[in-house]
Amino acid sequence: MNDTANERQTRREVVVDAVMLVLIVANLALIVFDWTFEYEHFRTLLQATIPAVDEFYATKVDPNFLLYDLAFVAVFVVEIVIRWGLAIYRGTYRRWYFYPLVHWYDVLGCVPVSTFRSLRVLRIVVVIRKMQRLGLVDLKQTAAYETFIYYRDAFLQDLTDRVVLRIIGGIQEEVATSDAVVEQITQQAILPRRNELINAMTHRLQAATAHAYDQYRPAFQTYLDGVITQAVQNNREISTIGMIPGVGSTIARLLEHAISDIVYNVLNQIMDDLGEQAHDQVLSDITALSADAAFSAEHEQEINELVRALIVESLDVVKNQIQVYEWTPTRPSTNATPDADPPMHPSTASSP
């Protein structure tokens, strides 16, 4: 029963809204026509094409335009008063005076002044939205709505891009000129993640060391052989052994090969051990000591400059990415194709 009563009430409101919509459109059309009627070029065109309309409007309507407008206003005022009374009767709002505050555009639109007359357009928007919500009209399928959405999205994206670029530029200025900001970033963002950075560096150091050693193992062995040979030749004791008649040179050569093999095997074992998880703690400790030395007070200025450069350059990358215009929806046209070129992004032509 209540649903039926609500449906009847909704239908009545829709009928009233439709009537008011027609009246508001007619009133606005009259206002626009009267405004253009004041221009000499329009009068000349009207006299040349439809002289009867020009004569009728000039003699009957234009002198009494304010009366005609007041007639529309009288209807609008009566409608507002009735709706206000119904809102009070139904308890639509918590206070009796809320209705004119909520529907301020209707109230101000009744003022017969050019500035306030334009507010009557808002009533048209409200009525159409209500009909859209009730399913009486479907503007989403119209070309006008699609065009509006298309350019609205383009405008909003360009606006937000410009705002973001300006904000990022301000951040870059602050970082470039303020040591306090860089110090806060170092103390509050980087140092609290010291252990995470050390773990990441440890694992990457293990992987990089193993890969580099495997790749350059033959060259490293050749270099090591040369160094050991030079060291043996410069060693007085081995040179003395080499001077023993008969077997001296052989013993010296065997010692050289033995030393080379021992050193090479020891280094091989060290490199293999570094890649094992059992020695992660050792490598982590070494990395931690290096990190502590890097972040010590002695190197504080260097670290701050490095952090500053990283932040500024990272923000430059973000700004460049924002300036790449990737908004490419289908243009709202019957002849549009998915490959239609989007409008050029203004931010790619000039900086904000």
Coordinates of C-alpha atoms in Angstrom, one line a residue:
M1 CA 0.0 0.0 0.0
N2 CA 2.8 2.4 0.9
D3 CA 4.7 1.4 -2.2
T4 CA 1.6 2.3 -4.3
A5 CA 1.3 5.7 -2.5
N6 CA 5.0 6.4 -3.0
E7 CA 4.7 5.5 -6.7
R8 CA 1.8 7.9 -7.1
Q9 CA 3.7 10.6 -5.3
T10 CA 6.8 10.1 -7.5
R11 CA 4.7 10.2 -10.6
R12 CA 3.1 13.4 -9.6
E13 CA 6.5 14.9 -8.8
V14 CA 7.8 13.8 -12.1
V15 CA 4.8 15.4 -13.9
V16 CA 5.4 18.7 -12.0
D17 CA 9.1 18.5 -12.8
A18 CA 8.4 18.0 -16.5
V19 CA 6.0 20.9 -16.6
M20 CA 8.6 23.1 -14.7
L21 CA 11.3 21.9 -17.1
V22 CA 9.3 23.1 -20.1
L23 CA 8.5 26.4 -18.4
I24 CA 12.2 27.0 -17.4
V25 CA 13.4 26.2 -20.9
A26 CA 10.8 28.5 -22.4
N27 CA 11.8 31.2 -19.9
L28 CA 15.5 30.8 -20.6
A29 CA 14.8 30.8 -24.4
L30 CA 12.9 34.1 -24.0
I31 CA 15.8 35.6 -22.0
V32 CA 18.4 34.5 -24.5
F33 CA 16.3 35.8 -27.4
D34 CA 15.7 39.1 -25.7
W35 CA 19.5 39.4 -25.0
T36 CA 20.3 38.8 -28.7
F37 CA 17.5 41.0 -29.8
E38 CA 19.5 44.0 -28.5
Y39 CA 22.2 43.4 -31.1
E40 CA 21.9 45.3 -34.3
H41 CA 23.3 42.5 -36.5
F42 CA 20.7 40.1 -35.1
R43 CA 17.9 42.6 -35.7
T44 CA 19.0 43.1 -39.3
L45 CA 19.1 39.4 -39.9
L46 CA 15.7 38.8 -38.3
Q47 CA 14.1 41.7 -40.3
A48 CA 15.5 40.2 -43.5
T49 CA 14.4 36.6 -42.9
I50 CA 11.3 36.8 -40.6
P51 CA 10.1 40.4 -40.5
A52 CA 6.8 39.4 -38.9
V53 CA 8.6 37.9 -35.9
D54 CA 10.8 41.0 -35.6
E55 CA 7.8 43.3 -35.7
F56 CA 5.8 41.2 -33.2
Y57 CA 8.6 41.0 -30.7
A58 CA 9.6 44.7 -31.1
T59 CA 6.0 45.9 -30.5
K60 CA 4.4 43.3 -28.2
V61 CA 7.1 41.4 -26.2
D62 CA 10.2 43.6 -25.9
P63 CA 8.5 46.6 -24.2
N64 CA 6.8 44.2 -21.7
F65 CA 9.6 41.8 -21.3
L66 CA 9.9 42.3 -17.5
L67 CA 6.1 41.5 -17.2
Y68 CA 6.5 38.3 -19.1
D69 CA 9.5 37.3 -17.0
L70 CA 7.6 38.1 -13.8
A71 CA 4.8 35.9 -14.9
F72 CA 7.3 33.0 -15.1
V73 CA 8.8 34.0 -11.8
A74 CA 5.3 34.0 -10.2
V75 CA 4.8 30.4 -11.3
F76 CA 8.3 29.5 -10.0
V77 CA 7.6 31.2 -6.6
V78 CA 4.3 29.4 -6.3
E79 CA 5.9 26.1 -7.0
I80 CA 8.7 26.7 -4.5
V81 CA 6.1 27.7 -1.8
I82 CA 4.0 24.5 -2.4
R83 CA 7.1 22.3 -2.4
W84 CA 8.3 23.9 0.8
G85 CA 5.0 23.4 2.5
L86 CA 4.9 19.7 1.4
A87 CA 8.5 19.3 2.7
I88 CA 7.4 20.7 6.1
Y89 CA 4.3 18.5 6.1
R90 CA 6.1 15.3 5.2
G91 CA 9.1 16.1 7.5
T92 CA 11.5 15.8 4.6
Y93 CA 14.1 17.9 6.4
R94 CA 15.0 18.2 10.1
R95 CA 14.2 21.9 10.2
W96 CA 11.4 23.8 8.5
Y97 CA 13.9 26.3 7.0
F98 CA 16.2 23.7 5.4
Y99 CA 14.2 23.6 2.1
P100 CA 15.2 27.0 0.8
L101 CA 18.8 26.4 1.9
V102 CA 18.9 23.0 0.0
H103 CA 17.2 24.4 -3.0
W104 CA 19.0 27.8 -3.0
Y105 CA 19.4 27.8 -6.8
D106 CA 15.5 27.8 -7.1
V107 CA 15.1 30.6 -4.6
L108 CA 17.8 32.8 -6.1
G109 CA 16.7 32.0 -9.7
C110 CA 13.4 33.7 -8.9
V111 CA 15.2 37.0 -8.5
P112 CA 14.5 38.9 -11.8
V113 CA 18.1 40.0 -12.2
S114 CA 20.3 38.8 -15.1
T115 CA 22.9 37.4 -12.7
F116 CA 20.5 35.2 -10.8
R117 CA 18.4 34.2 -13.8
S118 CA 21.2 31.9 -15.0
L119 CA 20.8 29.8 -11.9
R120 CA 17.6 28.5 -13.4
V121 CA 19.8 26.3 -15.5
L122 CA 20.7 24.4 -12.3
R123 CA 17.1 23.4 -11.9
I124 CA 17.1 21.9 -15.4
V125 CA 20.2 19.9 -14.4
V126 CA 18.5 18.7 -11.2
V127 CA 15.3 17.7 -13.0
I128 CA 17.2 15.8 -15.7
R129 CA 19.3 14.0 -13.1
K130 CA 16.2 13.0 -11.3
M131 CA 14.6 11.6 -14.5
Q132 CA 17.9 9.8 -15.2
R133 CA 17.8 8.2 -11.8
L134 CA 14.2 7.1 -12.2
G135 CA 15.0 5.6 -15.6
L136 CA 12.7 8.0 -17.5
V137 CA 15.5 9.2 -19.7
D138 CA 18.9 7.8 -20.5
L139 CA 21.3 10.5 -21.4
K140 CA 24.3 8.2 -21.2
Q141 CA 23.4 6.8 -24.6
T142 CA 23.4 10.3 -26.2
A143 CA 26.2 11.8 -28.2
A144 CA 26.1 15.0 -26.1
Y145 CA 26.7 13.0 -22.9
E146 CA 29.5 11.0 -24.4
T147 CA 31.1 14.2 -25.7
F148 CA 30.8 15.8 -22.3
I149 CA 32.3 12.8 -20.5
Y150 CA 35.1 12.6 -23.1
Y151 CA 36.2 16.2 -22.7
R152 CA 35.6 16.2 -19.0
D153 CA 38.0 13.3 -18.6
A154 CA 40.5 15.1 -20.8
F155 CA 40.2 18.3 -18.7
L156 CA 40.4 16.5 -15.4
Q157 CA 43.5 14.5 -16.4
D158 CA 45.3 17.6 -17.7
L159 CA 44.3 19.5 -14.5
T160 CA 45.5 16.7 -12.2
D161 CA 48.7 16.3 -14.2
R162 CA 49.5 20.0 -13.9
V163 CA 48.7 19.9 -10.1
V164 CA 50.9 16.9 -9.6
L165 CA 53.8 18.3 -11.6
R166 CA 53.6 21.6 -9.6
I167 CA 53.6 19.6 -6.4
I168 CA 56.6 17.5 -7.5
G169 CA 58.4 20.6 -8.6
G170 CA 57.9 22.1 -5.1
I171 CA 59.2 19.0 -3.5
Q172 CA 62.3 19.1 -5.7
E173 CA 62.9 22.7 -4.7
E174 CA 62.5 21.9 -1.0
V175 CA 64.9 18.9 -1.3
A176 CA 67.5 20.8 -3.3
T177 CA 67.6 23.8 -0.9
S178 CA 66.9 22.3 2.6
D179 CA 69.4 20.1 4.4
A180 CA 66.8 19.4 7.1
V181 CA 64.5 17.6 4.6
V182 CA 67.3 15.4 3.4
E183 CA 68.4 14.7 6.9
Q184 CA 64.9 13.7 7.9
I185 CA 64.7 11.3 4.9
T186 CA 68.0 9.8 5.8
Q187 CA 67.1 9.3 9.5
Q188 CA 63.4 8.4 9.2
A189 CA 63.3 6.5 5.9
I190 CA 66.7 5.0 5.1
L191 CA 68.3 4.2 8.4
P192 CA 65.3 2.4 9.9
R193 CA 65.6 0.0 6.9
R194 CA 69.3 -0.6 7.6
N195 CA 68.9 -4.3 8.2
E196 CA 66.7 -4.8 5.1
L197 CA 69.3 -2.9 3.0
I198 CA 72.1 -5.0 4.4
N199 CA 70.3 -8.2 3.7
A200 CA 69.5 -7.1 0.1
M201 CA 73.1 -6.0 -0.4
T202 CA 74.5 -9.3 1.1
H203 CA 72.5 -11.5 -1.2
R204 CA 73.3 -9.4 -4.3
L205 CA 77.0 -9.4 -3.3
Q206 CA 77.0 -13.2 -3.1
A207 CA 75.3 -13.6 -6.4
A208 CA 77.5 -11.0 -8.1
T209 CA 80.7 -12.4 -6.7
A210 CA 79.9 -15.9 -7.7
H211 CA 78.9 -14.9 -11.2
A212 CA 82.0 -12.7 -11.7
Y213 CA 84.4 -15.3 -10.4
D214 CA 83.0 -18.0 -12.6
Q215 CA 83.2 -15.7 -15.6
Y216 CA 86.7 -14.5 -15.0
R217 CA 88.2 -17.6 -13.3
P218 CA 90.7 -18.5 -16.2
A219 CA 91.9 -14.9 -16.4
F220 CA 92.2 -14.7 -12.6
Q221 CA 94.2 -17.9 -12.5
T222 CA 96.6 -16.6 -15.2
Y223 CA 97.0 -13.4 -13.2
L224 CA 97.6 -15.3 -10.0
D225 CA 100.2 -17.5 -11.7
G226 CA 102.1 -14.5 -12.9
V227 CA 102.1 -12.8 -9.5
I228 CA 103.3 -16.0 -7.7
T229 CA 106.0 -16.6 -10.3
Q230 CA 107.3 -13.0 -9.8
A231 CA 107.1 -13.5 -6.0
V232 CA 109.0 -16.8 -6.2
Q233 CA 111.7 -15.2 -8.4
N234 CA 112.1 -12.4 -5.8
N235 CA 112.3 -14.8 -2.9
R236 CA 115.8 -15.3 -1.6
E237 CA 115.3 -18.7 0.0
I238 CA 113.8 -20.3 -3.1
S239 CA 116.5 -18.7 -5.3
T240 CA 119.1 -20.3 -3.0
I241 CA 117.4 -23.7 -3.4
G242 CA 117.4 -23.2 -7.1
M243 CA 121.2 -22.9 -7.1
I244 CA 121.6 -26.4 -5.7
P245 CA 123.4 -28.4 -8.4
G246 CA 121.3 -31.0 -10.2
V247 CA 118.0 -30.8 -8.4
G248 CA 117.8 -27.1 -7.3
S249 CA 115.9 -25.8 -10.3
T250 CA 113.4 -28.7 -10.2
I251 CA 112.7 -28.3 -6.5
A252 CA 112.2 -24.5 -7.0
R253 CA 109.8 -25.1 -9.9
L254 CA 107.9 -27.7 -7.8
L255 CA 107.7 -25.2 -4.9
E256 CA 106.4 -22.6 -7.3
H257 CA 103.7 -24.9 -8.6
A258 CA 102.8 -26.0 -5.1
I259 CA 102.4 -22.5 -3.8
S260 CA 100.3 -21.5 -6.8
D261 CA 98.0 -24.5 -6.4
I262 CA 97.6 -23.9 -2.6
V263 CA 96.8 -20.2 -3.1
Y264 CA 94.4 -20.9 -6.0
N265 CA 92.6 -23.7 -4.1
V266 CA 92.3 -21.5 -1.0
L267 CA 90.8 -18.6 -3.0
N268 CA 88.5 -21.1 -4.8
Q269 CA 87.3 -22.4 -1.4
I270 CA 86.8 -18.9 -0.1
M271 CA 84.7 -17.9 -3.1
D272 CA 82.7 -21.1 -2.9
D273 CA 82.1 -20.5 0.8
L274 CA 80.9 -17.0 0.3
G275 CA 78.0 -18.4 -1.8
E276 CA 76.8 -20.7 0.9
Q277 CA 74.0 -19.7 3.3
A278 CA 76.2 -20.9 6.3
H279 CA 78.4 -17.9 5.7
D280 CA 75.7 -15.3 5.2
Q281 CA 76.2 -13.9 8.7
V282 CA 79.9 -13.3 8.0
L283 CA 79.1 -11.4 4.8
S284 CA 76.3 -9.6 6.5
D285 CA 78.6 -8.5 9.3
I286 CA 81.1 -7.2 6.7
T287 CA 78.3 -5.4 4.8
A288 CA 77.0 -3.9 8.1
L289 CA 80.4 -2.6 9.0
S290 CA 80.7 -1.0 5.6
A291 CA 77.2 0.5 5.9
D292 CA 78.0 1.9 9.4
A293 CA 81.2 3.4 8.0
A294 CA 79.3 5.0 5.1
F295 CA 76.6 6.5 7.3
S296 CA 79.0 7.7 10.0
A297 CA 79.3 11.4 10.8
E298 CA 82.5 11.6 8.8
H299 CA 80.6 10.8 5.6
E300 CA 77.3 12.5 6.5
Q301 CA 77.6 15.3 4.0
E302 CA 78.4 12.9 1.2
I303 CA 75.4 10.7 2.1
N304 CA 73.1 13.7 2.2
E305 CA 74.2 14.8 -1.2
L306 CA 73.7 11.3 -2.6
V307 CA 70.2 11.1 -1.1
R308 CA 69.4 14.6 -2.4
A309 CA 70.5 13.6 -5.9
L310 CA 68.6 10.3 -5.9
I311 CA 65.4 12.0 -4.8
V312 CA 65.6 14.9 -7.3
E313 CA 66.4 12.5 -10.2
S314 CA 63.7 10.0 -9.2
L315 CA 61.1 12.9 -9.1
D316 CA 62.4 13.9 -12.6
V317 CA 61.6 10.4 -13.8
V318 CA 58.1 10.6 -12.3
K319 CA 57.5 14.0 -13.9
N320 CA 58.6 12.8 -17.3
Q321 CA 56.3 9.8 -17.0
I322 CA 53.4 12.1 -16.1
Q323 CA 54.1 14.2 -19.1
V324 CA 53.7 11.2 -21.4
Y325 CA 50.0 11.5 -22.4
E326 CA 48.5 8.0 -22.3
W327 CA 44.8 8.9 -22.1
T328 CA 43.4 7.5 -25.3
P329 CA 39.7 6.7 -25.1
T330 CA 37.6 6.3 -28.2
R331 CA 36.5 9.7 -29.4
P332 CA 32.7 10.0 -29.0
S333 CA 31.7 10.1 -32.7
T334 CA 30.0 7.8 -35.1
N335 CA 33.0 8.0 -37.4
A336 CA 35.5 7.5 -34.6
T337 CA 37.9 4.6 -34.7
P338 CA 39.8 3.0 -31.9
D339 CA 43.0 4.3 -33.5
A340 CA 42.0 7.9 -33.5
D341 CA 44.7 10.2 -32.3
P342 CA 44.0 11.8 -28.9
P343 CA 44.5 15.5 -28.4
M344 CA 48.0 16.6 -27.6
H345 CA 48.7 16.9 -23.9
P346 CA 49.5 20.5 -23.1
S347 CA 52.1 19.6 -20.5
T348 CA 54.2 18.0 -23.3
A349 CA 54.5 21.3 -25.0
S350 CA 55.3 23.5 -22.1
S351 CA 56.2 23.1 -18.5
P352 CA 53.5 24.0 -15.9

